[in-house]
Structures are given as structure tokens and as C-alpha cells.
Amino acid sequence: MLIRLSGGEVVDPVNGKTSQRDVWIRDDVLVDAPKNEMADHIHDVSGCIVMAGAIDIHSHIGGGNVNTARLLLPEHHAAHLPRPANTPLSNAGWSTFQTGCLYAQMGFTTVVEPAMAPYSSLHTHLELADIPIIDKATLAILGNDDFTLSLLRDDKSSAMIDDYVAWVVGSTRALGVKVINAGAAAAFKENVRAFSLDDVVPEYGVSSRKIVKSLQASVTRLGVPHPLHVHANNLGIAGSADTAAATIAATEGVPLHLAHLQFYGYGTEGKRKFSSEAARLAEAVNANPDVTIDIGQIMFGQTVTISSDVMRQFSAIRNASPKKTVIFDGDGNGGGGIVPYRYKQDYYGSLQWAVGLELFLLITDPWRVFFTTDHPNGAPFTAYPELFELLMSSAARDARSSELNVAALELTTLASVRREYNLEEIAIMTRAAPARLLGLKDRGHLGAGAIADIAVYRKGKDIAKMFREAALVFKNGELVVKNGKVTHYRWGKTLRLNPPPDKAMVKRMKAYHEERYGLSLDWFTFPDSAIQRDDPFAEVSCNS
Amino acid sequence: MSVAWIGSQPVSLTDAIQNAAKLLASSRCPVFTFDADVHGTRSTIALATMLGGAYDHASGQVLANEVALFTNHGGMFTTPGEARRRSSLIILVGEIPTLHHDLLQAWASSKPDLGDKRSRSWFHVGGAETDPSNGKLLRQLKAISLRSEGLSLNAELAVLRAQLQGRQALVSLSNIAQLKKALAAAQFPVFVFSGSSVATAGLVMLQELIVDLNIRGRASSVFLPADDDAWGSALTSLWMTGFPPRTGFTNSLPSYDPVLWDVQRMINEKEADLHVWVSTRGGQIPPKGGQAALISLNRTEVPTGGAAVTIAVGQAGMDHDGVTYSSRIGTFRTLQATAASHLPSASKVISQLAEALPGKRILAC
Ligand SMILES: [Zn+2]
């Protein structure tokens, strides 16, 4: 099948300047305009923007903690079910089925769940497999488990750490590795309540910094394309900017991704001792090419925070709204906390909102700043269209700012920053850069040979509307969305790395699980067939 | 051997599927009950979603009690693996279902290797209503009893909370001083409970007590479901529709209501006109009552009594591979067929049923 999208304005910064040209699809891939061949199907997309399908690198869409949030908050889901009119609360994407549909309607075709607990990887993959239309991927959490901490305490060789990391990534079918408040979950089990980069996990004598540096080095040696994904210490705390700055300074020439930087953008100035340090952090990011970050923008309204940072979530219980929470001390890297929260347009909410936007606007390189709300922690991903508008229109920011807390905004630089993202920068930030960051060579652009993941948006003054309802979306060459509505269902794949397991490490793992859990290793691993779908996984290769 | 029946007449599988599809297509208000592994549950929920029928687990009542702990309150939890490795003080709450006794005995024969690494001690708060069938387990574990003659478990938990807070209580629990001493020494005490231990109010009380303990030190709980498969179904339902079982559909949107969508109530009160009963456990029969027509997908060698259509299905982990929730690890695990048979899986039969339905529809699984 040969499809031609004719007359659109193609925004594809990887392959050249924005221009009006046709885009050709043969079966599931993009091809150059064929000579002497007629298209089986022509879509007239004049007056539209044509981009590659968008890629979300950090959105909590499935797995144990997300499911526990559903269990805790059935009323949250009910409040977010589709409404007749497009109210701001119209959809939250709460079930796997809705998640796939809502992402596709906005032109997103690949989404990464960033926090898979290795021991419940089967659960995560069962959920991801039930998300229709889009491709998925997930990062395995490491850095709080007894095995890693023991290797570091005992000064084991880097080869052995690599073998372990490779075994976890391979057996859990991950696309990369994430470390969450390194060491804090283990320390919290021993009643430690605050934990910084140079604090030490009791019992192991290993610092958070050492855990991060060791995993960062291991991920790099193994050729995992995505740099170590770091959720730093002290999230959400006034003064956390110091921790973020120290983490940024710790890259030492090796790539590192810092997640949801907005939640670390806080200083201790002002009457309330809660101020913006976004400008300082943006400068630090601009000056350090090893670092990539995503924002974790907050948007106002009800949401639920879902995080494996159990220490931080425990401290947030008192702010829960409504008043119910789950705190979970999981196995090693599992666990976390579910705390419902309402972002209000008060001092704190206004400051957080502005900090996120400052970071977006003051970090100059769109290849190193990623578009996220840390769904659902800062806001549900359904708030993306409004966020695009805020980035692309300083007038929209001014209008929104006028409704917010003046004292908070005065402690930020937001009003003075007039930058507006253009479509090329949006395409880099949400397409080209995520593909490069994750090592997905087959997507993120519209060059020949890429898979035909395409989003077509109808140009208009209303930026949010344009991004909320894609005119057309193709996934692997199949038309899946028309005028903002899903027209065709299909099942995407979960993208994974598959480093070969080291035999000695497998033997060690068998012995470890039998001794420590009294169970054979097959209790903790699974075959692909457990997913009960045809080819649920697609392999991404490691860097050689 | 027959695998499909219309009434009590053996028929081919194809005929049974066609007949069942006709019943489904003409039903005004179908309801679904399941008791299957993850994939059997996924298929049943997908079919229920497609047809807009309410669904519940066969053990819906006790499951609703467990779900209510979360929807009403939440709590602090840990995994069986972490408890085994880290907790030197275990407090059992109420009656623990027999299916979990192996797990507790395995903990008893191991020593914590993390945290305080002390040898494990056991307490039990039982309440007057605790079934004596737990007696043997409690003796094996040498569990120290915390009780006050004649008090219900709910009341005992209230007294326990007050006494641990240092508040004056009208009555005192036996061995409370010993528990206080053990709590002071243990780094990570764990309360173990089941959904069948006590009603939701008692479970909430227990969680409030655990929060108290976390003000200064650490403590957590291990939740052992009354039925692992039922809990696995609840988790599956949550991701598929966003809600636990006892979910129904209004204008094709799912909604959760443990009373309105109580499938057995709907059958008894004649709101439902068709009941699809999916039971892969074997030896189960649907509860009597109501007049709804019955489609039975059952692990059986004979037609289900009263069923318009019966189709024999296999059990995951016996007749075919599958995935179930296991409270040994607190998450899902794979099961290999131990005695592979000709019986089809429930999900296979349900996808054939969906295909046989008139009109083109999507089965979301
Ligand atoms: Zn996150």
C-alpha cells in the first residue's frame, strides 16, 4: 500500500528546513517520492502541519504503582471520564485502553513508562501490552536493592556490576535504567527520614552519589543508548536546587538524564522560604552538555502523585487531597507512594508552575530539554495541549499569570522571558530529541526508512486545539486517528533492549533468590509468551 | 468426551459458541462473573466492555471488603519478600486463610538477613470471632496471643491502638507489655492481615495504628488476599477499565459501584437477563436464584445445571499456561501447564464468542 500526504507543511528538523512537500508511506515505513508510481491513497493535508509521531520519555502509564492509584481513587477516574464538551478535565487517560487512545489523538505514537520495579516487571508489561495503538517502553529501577548495594559495599568489580545491570535490563525487558532517590528507599526502611547526595545508606556504608555514579558508568559501558535516568534526592523540598545543581555537576563527562527538574527548582528565599532557582539550574544545564533533563511541568487542578520515591511520598502524606494514601515499602527497587494532590493557584502552586516554564524557556538547547508533566505527578498528560500553547505564546503565559499569585511570580523571571517556541523547536523537543535520547533510530523524523509514525495537525490560531485533536495520525503506516478521534485500533509493541545474560550472573541470581527469598528464580522472571499477544516486544540494539 | 452442551445435550463447540453468541446478542442486560487467571479475566472483561455488561468476581463479596480498604482509606504495605528478609516481629491479625499458611511457615523457618537481623517473634491479635482452624498454625509459630476475653477483633484493634499510644483503655490486652518491648526492639515490625480477617472498619483501624507507629519508627503490613485469583482479577480490572470488579457501563463508559453493579444482586433482583459465568477453578457451580439465562464456561465434564449453554474450559497452570497473582511474591507470576489437556482456555473460547457476535466490534484484548 502506497499512501501520499500531499500539500502539507512538513516540520522535520532532522531532514531539513520546514517546507511544503509531500510525504510518502509504503506499508509501514516512509519512502522518498517514488518515480512513476501512483499512490493507492492520497490525503490532502494542505493547511496542515506534518510532523513525526511524538515521543513521551517520562509518563507513568502502567505498572504496580499506577494500578494502586486507580485502586485508591476510583472517584478520580470517574471525574475524568470523557465529558460531552471539551472541558479542561475532559480526559485523564486512566485505563490502559484510554491511555493509548488519548495519546494517539494528540499525535503521540511512543510513550515511555519510566519506573518499572524489576520484581513486578511482568505486571508492568501486562499493562503496557493492553495499551492500544502506540508503542511503549519502560525503564528498570535500580539502586535501592540489596544486591546492588552489597556489590558496592563489597567493592565488587565493575564487570560484575555490569553483568547484574545487564541481567536486570534483559530479564525485565527494559529500554534503560532509572535510579530513584538512590539509596533512600533502603535507608527509609531503617527509619532514615532525609537523604541527600552524600548521605550514606546504613548497613551498607554506600553514599547516594556512589550509587548514581556506579550505575551511570555501568549503563555507559554496557552501551545502553539512554543515559542513566536519575530521579535525584530531595524532590519537592525548598532548597532542592542545591541537590539538583550538585547532581548536574557530578556528570564528569558522562551522559546523565535528570528527570522532572521542575520539582528541584526551589530555593529558600522570600517570606515563605520557597522561591525559584530555575534560572540558576537552567544556566547549569546550559553549561553542561552531558546533561539532558525533562521538566515535569505542573498544571492546576486535581491529580495524583505516583512515585517510587517512598521517603518523599511518606513526607507528603499530610498534604494529601483527598485524605487517603498508599505507602509501599517494596522489594529493593519496588515500592513507593500514592498521594492524591490538588495544585492550587496559591503561592506554592503558582511558583511551581512558573519554575517549570522558566526551565523550558531558559534552557536554550531543545535537544536537551524534554516535554513532560511527569504524568500524573505534575498534571495528567491530557494537559499537554495547554502546555504547548504556554510555550509557544508569551501572551498566553501573560494571560495565565494574571490569574496567579503575584508574590510568587515576583520571585521568578517568568514575566521577563519573552521566548516563544517555534514549530521546529517543538518537533525537536517532542520527536527528534526523544528518539535520539532513547536510541530509537527508526523514529522521531520523517526521512525515508523511518517507520511511518506521523501526526498531522490542522494549523490554526488556537494552539491548544491544534495539538489536542490531530487531524490525522498514522502508526506504522496505519491511519489510527482522524479529526481527533480514534478510527482504528491496533496493538503496538514494547521496545526493549536484549543484552545477553552472563551465565555466571544467572547462576548467582538463582542462588541469591533461593537463599534470600526461598524461591526459585523462575518466580521472578517470565517468558514472552506470558503476555499472550503476537510479538509483544521489539528489540532495540545497544551501542557497540 | 464432550466439551460443549446446549441444555444437557452434547453439541459441537461451534454450535455451542453460535448459540451462546445469539443469547449474548439478544440480551438486554447481560452480567458477567469470573474466576480465572489474568488472561481469562482480561478476556471476560473485554467481552463485558464490548457488550456493556456489569462484571464481578465469583468471590465478589470478600473482594469488595478488601477493595474498600483502599477506596476508603489506603494504608502502609510491604511485600512478603521484604517481610521475610527484614521483619523480626510479625503480628498476625485475625484469621489467616489456609492458603497462606505455607508462606508464614517458610518465614518461621528463616531468619531475617536485613535490618535488625534478630530471630523472628510472632504475635496474634485474634478477636473472639477467630476460627479455631488457625490454632495449629499459631502453635507452630509460637505466636503470643494479644486478647481480651469476649472482645471482637475490631474492639481489640481499638484497644491495641490506644494502648500503643499510651492512652488509658478500659480493658487491657494480654501480653501487651511483651508486645511493647518487642516493638521497641524491632526495626521493621510487620502486621499481616487478610481481607477475610475483619471488616473494612477494622482494616482501617489497623492501618491507623500502623501510621501511629511510623511517627517515630517504622512499621508496615503485608496484605494476604482471601483469594489470590480474586485479587489478581481486581488488579487486572483496574488497568482495563480503571475500576475494580463491580463495574458496569452507562452510555458505554465504565463506572464503579459496589452495590449497583453487584452482579449477584442484579441476578436475584431480576435486573439482569443473562448471566455469563466463567469459572476455571473446577468443581464450582453458579449460585442459585433469579431467572437470568445462563452461559457457563466451566471447568467441568458435565453440563452446568440450569445453563442454556455450557462450554468446558481449562484451568491455567493445569490444562494450559497462564498468569496469576501470587501472594508468595505479592505480584503476578507465570504458570506452566502441569497436565496439559485438550480443554481450551477461557480466553480462547471468549475470543471465539466475540467473533461470532453480529456486527464488527473491538475486543480490547
Ligand atoms: Zn516520574
PDB file of C-alpha atoms in Angstrom, chain A residues 5 9-15 21 23 30 49-56 104 106-110 388 423 426-435 440-447 450-457 467 470 472-475:
ATOM      1  CA  LEU A   5       0.133  13.031   2.185  1.00  0.00           C
ATOM      2  CA  GLU A   9       3.877  21.971   5.715  1.00  0.00           C
ATOM      3  CA  VAL A  10       6.434  19.405   6.796  1.00  0.00           C
ATOM      4  CA  VAL A  11       8.233  20.203  10.049  1.00  0.00           C
ATOM      5  CA  ASP A  12      11.112  17.739  10.216  1.00  0.00           C
ATOM      6  CA  PRO A  13      14.247  19.454  11.511  1.00  0.00           C
ATOM      7  CA  VAL A  14      16.353  16.303  11.242  1.00  0.00           C
ATOM      8  CA  ASN A  15      15.934  16.223   7.478  1.00  0.00           C
ATOM      9  CA  ARG A  21       6.297  18.859   0.414  1.00  0.00           C
ATOM     10  CA  VAL A  23       5.205  12.655   2.461  1.00  0.00           C
ATOM     11  CA  LEU A  30       8.366   6.310   4.972  1.00  0.00           C
ATOM     12  CA  ILE A  49       1.457  20.782   9.793  1.00  0.00           C
ATOM     13  CA  VAL A  50       3.030  17.365   9.272  1.00  0.00           C
ATOM     14  CA  MET A  51       5.394  16.026  11.928  1.00  0.00           C
ATOM     15  CA  ALA A  52       6.737  12.659  13.011  1.00  0.00           C
ATOM     16  CA  GLY A  53       4.692  10.999  15.765  1.00  0.00           C
ATOM     17  CA  ALA A  54       5.534  12.454  19.161  1.00  0.00           C
ATOM     18  CA  ILE A  55       7.515  10.544  21.787  1.00  0.00           C
ATOM     19  CA  ASP A  56       6.969  10.971  25.524  1.00  0.00           C
ATOM     20  CA  ALA A 104      -2.837   8.806  19.833  1.00  0.00           C
ATOM     21  CA  MET A 106      -2.742  14.103  20.317  1.00  0.00           C
ATOM     22  CA  GLY A 107      -0.318  12.615  17.776  1.00  0.00           C
ATOM     23  CA  PHE A 108       1.853  10.725  20.266  1.00  0.00           C
ATOM     24  CA  THR A 109       2.964   7.334  18.984  1.00  0.00           C
ATOM     25  CA  THR A 110       5.604   6.188  21.523  1.00  0.00           C
ATOM     26  CA  PHE A 388       2.273  23.620  24.143  1.00  0.00           C
ATOM     27  CA  LEU A 423       7.319  24.509  15.493  1.00  0.00           C
ATOM     28  CA  ILE A 426       8.589  21.684  19.308  1.00  0.00           C
ATOM     29  CA  ALA A 427       9.414  18.982  16.753  1.00  0.00           C
ATOM     30  CA  ILE A 428      12.935  18.619  18.146  1.00  0.00           C
ATOM     31  CA  MET A 429      11.799  18.537  21.781  1.00  0.00           C
ATOM     32  CA  THR A 430       8.942  16.074  21.284  1.00  0.00           C
ATOM     33  CA  ARG A 431      10.173  13.987  18.329  1.00  0.00           C
ATOM     34  CA  ALA A 432      13.775  14.128  17.210  1.00  0.00           C
ATOM     35  CA  ALA A 433      15.458  14.565  20.583  1.00  0.00           C
ATOM     36  CA  PRO A 434      13.482  11.827  22.412  1.00  0.00           C
ATOM     37  CA  ALA A 435      14.271   9.351  19.620  1.00  0.00           C
ATOM     38  CA  LEU A 440      15.350   4.788  18.596  1.00  0.00           C
ATOM     39  CA  LYS A 441      16.857   5.329  15.162  1.00  0.00           C
ATOM     40  CA  ASP A 442      13.678   4.318  13.350  1.00  0.00           C
ATOM     41  CA  ARG A 443      11.525   7.221  14.527  1.00  0.00           C
ATOM     42  CA  GLY A 444      11.389  10.859  15.544  1.00  0.00           C
ATOM     43  CA  HIS A 445      11.801  12.103  11.960  1.00  0.00           C
ATOM     44  CA  LEU A 446      10.209  11.812   8.521  1.00  0.00           C
ATOM     45  CA  GLY A 447      13.183  10.619   6.468  1.00  0.00           C
ATOM     46  CA  ALA A 450      11.773   5.637   9.303  1.00  0.00           C
ATOM     47  CA  ILE A 451       8.633   3.879  10.473  1.00  0.00           C
ATOM     48  CA  ALA A 452       5.546   5.738   9.348  1.00  0.00           C
ATOM     49  CA  ASP A 453       4.543   7.311  12.652  1.00  0.00           C
ATOM     50  CA  ILE A 454       3.066  10.628  11.580  1.00  0.00           C
ATOM     51  CA  ALA A 455       0.986  13.353  13.194  1.00  0.00           C
ATOM     52  CA  VAL A 456      -0.863  15.872  11.062  1.00  0.00           C
ATOM     53  CA  TYR A 457      -2.221  18.976  12.798  1.00  0.00           C
ATOM     54  CA  PHE A 467      -2.400  19.785  19.452  1.00  0.00           C
ATOM     55  CA  ALA A 470      -4.672  15.762  15.453  1.00  0.00           C
ATOM     56  CA  LEU A 472      -4.629  12.580  11.066  1.00  0.00           C
ATOM     57  CA  VAL A 473      -2.336  10.171  12.894  1.00  0.00           C
ATOM     58  CA  PHE A 474      -0.571   7.217  11.309  1.00  0.00           C
ATOM     59  CA  LYS A 475       1.061   4.474  13.373  1.00  0.00           C
TER      60      LYS A 475
END
